[in-house]
Amino acid sequence: MKIDANRIRTLREARGWSQEHLADVAGLSPRTVQRLEAEGKASHESRMAVAAALGIEPGQLAGREAAPARPASGIGAADRIKITLWIVSIVLAVIMFQLVAGYVLGKSAGLRDNRINEACKAEPASCRR
């Protein structure tokens, strides 16, 4: 696996460590650390050991920066806003439906009552009270 040999050397030297000290901390042989810095090739296990010893993410040894931390829920802020807007839209649609249905039903019931009242005024004997 290809790694950035200069990055290992830079991180090691920034700590004031020798190759032998890095090898001891990582649990590797000094020859392995020498090869890592010279050739830029490492096994998965060596890469993990060196990254742990240097206190960095293994991906940083390949020249990539560490992956940004994701929110614990796995949903980003933009997605939360979209979900919230969808929920609000659905709730408003349900409320509007209830208002329109209530208006239509109430209007027809009111008209029916008005017709009954008019019929009772015209012919009071036909009305039950």
Tab-separated table of C-alpha atoms in Angstrom:
chain	number	residue	atom	x	y	z
A	1	MET	CA	0.000	0.000	0.000
A	2	LYS	CA	1.408	3.389	-1.027
A	3	ILE	CA	2.056	5.931	1.729
A	4	ASP	CA	3.620	9.382	1.904
A	5	ALA	CA	7.178	8.727	3.125
A	6	ASN	CA	7.865	12.442	3.593
A	7	ARG	CA	4.844	12.806	5.851
A	8	ILE	CA	6.065	9.986	8.117
A	9	ARG	CA	9.525	11.524	8.276
A	10	THR	CA	8.113	15.013	8.953
A	11	LEU	CA	5.790	13.808	11.712
A	12	ARG	CA	8.537	11.703	13.287
A	13	GLU	CA	11.054	14.557	13.228
A	14	ALA	CA	8.469	17.040	14.560
A	15	ARG	CA	8.242	14.852	17.660
A	16	GLY	CA	12.012	14.616	17.906
A	17	TRP	CA	11.903	10.837	17.422
A	18	SER	CA	14.511	8.686	15.773
A	19	GLN	CA	13.530	5.895	13.393
A	20	GLU	CA	14.400	3.433	16.157
A	21	HIS	CA	12.104	5.187	18.640
A	22	LEU	CA	9.203	5.221	16.154
A	23	ALA	CA	9.824	1.523	15.525
A	24	ASP	CA	9.668	0.816	19.280
A	25	VAL	CA	6.476	2.832	19.781
A	26	ALA	CA	4.809	1.284	16.714
A	27	GLY	CA	5.961	-2.238	17.539
A	28	LEU	CA	7.876	-2.564	14.260
A	29	SER	CA	11.466	-3.302	13.429
A	30	PRO	CA	13.775	-0.345	12.727
A	31	ARG	CA	14.360	-1.796	9.250
A	32	THR	CA	10.609	-1.610	8.527
A	33	VAL	CA	10.508	2.079	9.478
A	34	GLN	CA	13.573	2.703	7.290
A	35	ARG	CA	11.813	1.006	4.354
A	36	LEU	CA	8.629	2.993	4.966
A	37	GLU	CA	10.499	6.286	4.802
A	38	ALA	CA	12.664	5.236	1.859
A	39	GLU	CA	10.186	3.437	-0.401
A	40	GLY	CA	6.786	4.755	0.673
A	41	LYS	CA	5.274	1.263	0.688
A	42	ALA	CA	3.699	-0.388	3.717
A	43	SER	CA	1.516	-3.319	4.599
A	44	HIS	CA	-1.863	-2.560	6.098
A	45	GLU	CA	-0.613	-3.620	9.537
A	46	SER	CA	2.506	-1.419	9.348
A	47	ARG	CA	0.457	1.558	8.197
A	48	MET	CA	-1.990	1.094	11.089
A	49	ALA	CA	0.846	0.716	13.618
A	50	VAL	CA	2.693	3.836	12.446
A	51	ALA	CA	-0.524	5.883	12.354
A	52	ALA	CA	-1.381	4.813	15.903
A	53	ALA	CA	2.144	5.605	17.115
A	54	LEU	CA	2.013	9.069	15.524
A	55	GLY	CA	-1.548	9.692	16.735
A	56	ILE	CA	-3.071	10.279	13.309
A	57	GLU	CA	-5.663	8.633	11.066
A	58	PRO	CA	-4.248	5.939	8.755
A	59	GLY	CA	-5.592	7.805	5.720
A	60	GLN	CA	-3.324	10.735	6.526
A	61	LEU	CA	-0.292	8.561	5.804
A	62	ALA	CA	-1.462	8.187	2.221
A	63	GLY	CA	-1.401	11.944	1.792
A	64	ARG	CA	-5.132	12.366	2.383
A	65	GLU	CA	-6.525	14.435	5.179
A	66	ALA	CA	-8.640	12.772	7.806
A	67	ALA	CA	-12.255	12.314	6.847
A	68	PRO	CA	-14.473	14.986	8.370
A	69	ALA	CA	-16.484	13.857	11.338
A	70	ARG	CA	-20.087	13.011	10.533
A	71	PRO	CA	-22.936	13.866	12.825
A	72	ALA	CA	-23.844	11.081	15.212
A	73	SER	CA	-27.232	10.555	13.581
A	74	GLY	CA	-25.766	10.384	10.077
A	75	ILE	CA	-28.086	13.200	8.944
A	76	GLY	CA	-26.545	16.527	8.034
A	77	ALA	CA	-27.975	19.925	8.910
A	78	ALA	CA	-29.208	20.507	5.355
A	79	ASP	CA	-31.052	17.181	5.386
A	80	ARG	CA	-32.641	18.013	8.737
A	81	ILE	CA	-33.912	21.299	7.334
A	82	LYS	CA	-35.387	19.524	4.294
A	83	ILE	CA	-37.090	16.927	6.488
A	84	THR	CA	-38.479	19.641	8.770
A	85	LEU	CA	-39.854	21.571	5.787
A	86	TRP	CA	-41.519	18.427	4.432
A	87	ILE	CA	-43.153	17.700	7.780
A	88	VAL	CA	-44.389	21.289	8.134
A	89	SER	CA	-45.757	21.193	4.567
A	90	ILE	CA	-47.631	17.956	5.218
A	91	VAL	CA	-49.098	19.249	8.487
A	92	LEU	CA	-50.248	22.465	6.782
A	93	ALA	CA	-51.809	20.465	3.926
A	94	VAL	CA	-53.768	18.330	6.407
A	95	ILE	CA	-54.966	21.438	8.261
A	96	MET	CA	-56.051	23.086	4.995
A	97	PHE	CA	-57.939	19.942	3.968
A	98	GLN	CA	-59.781	19.894	7.285
A	99	LEU	CA	-60.677	23.572	6.995
A	100	VAL	CA	-62.003	23.204	3.441
A	101	ALA	CA	-63.918	20.022	4.281
A	102	GLY	CA	-65.380	21.668	7.387
A	103	TYR	CA	-66.413	24.721	5.401
A	104	VAL	CA	-68.103	22.665	2.666
A	105	LEU	CA	-69.902	20.367	5.113
A	106	GLY	CA	-70.892	23.252	7.357
A	107	LYS	CA	-72.181	25.284	4.428
A	108	SER	CA	-74.327	22.435	3.097
A	109	ALA	CA	-75.710	21.730	6.580
A	110	GLY	CA	-76.505	25.414	7.027
A	111	LEU	CA	-78.273	25.583	3.663
A	112	ARG	CA	-80.298	22.492	4.552
A	113	ASP	CA	-81.326	24.066	7.856
A	114	ASN	CA	-82.289	27.284	6.057
A	115	ARG	CA	-84.503	25.341	3.625
A	116	ILE	CA	-86.156	23.530	6.519
A	117	ASN	CA	-86.759	26.830	8.337
A	118	GLU	CA	-88.265	28.396	5.201
A	119	ALA	CA	-90.512	25.350	4.722
A	120	CYS	CA	-91.622	25.555	8.363
A	121	LYS	CA	-92.463	29.240	7.973
A	122	ALA	CA	-94.502	28.521	4.865
A	123	GLU	CA	-96.298	25.487	6.320
A	124	PRO	CA	-95.889	25.270	10.125
A	125	ALA	CA	-98.053	22.147	10.398
A	126	SER	CA	-95.547	20.049	8.433
A	127	CYS	CA	-92.710	20.800	10.859
A	128	ARG	CA	-92.025	18.575	13.824
A	129	ARG	CA	-91.078	20.368	16.976
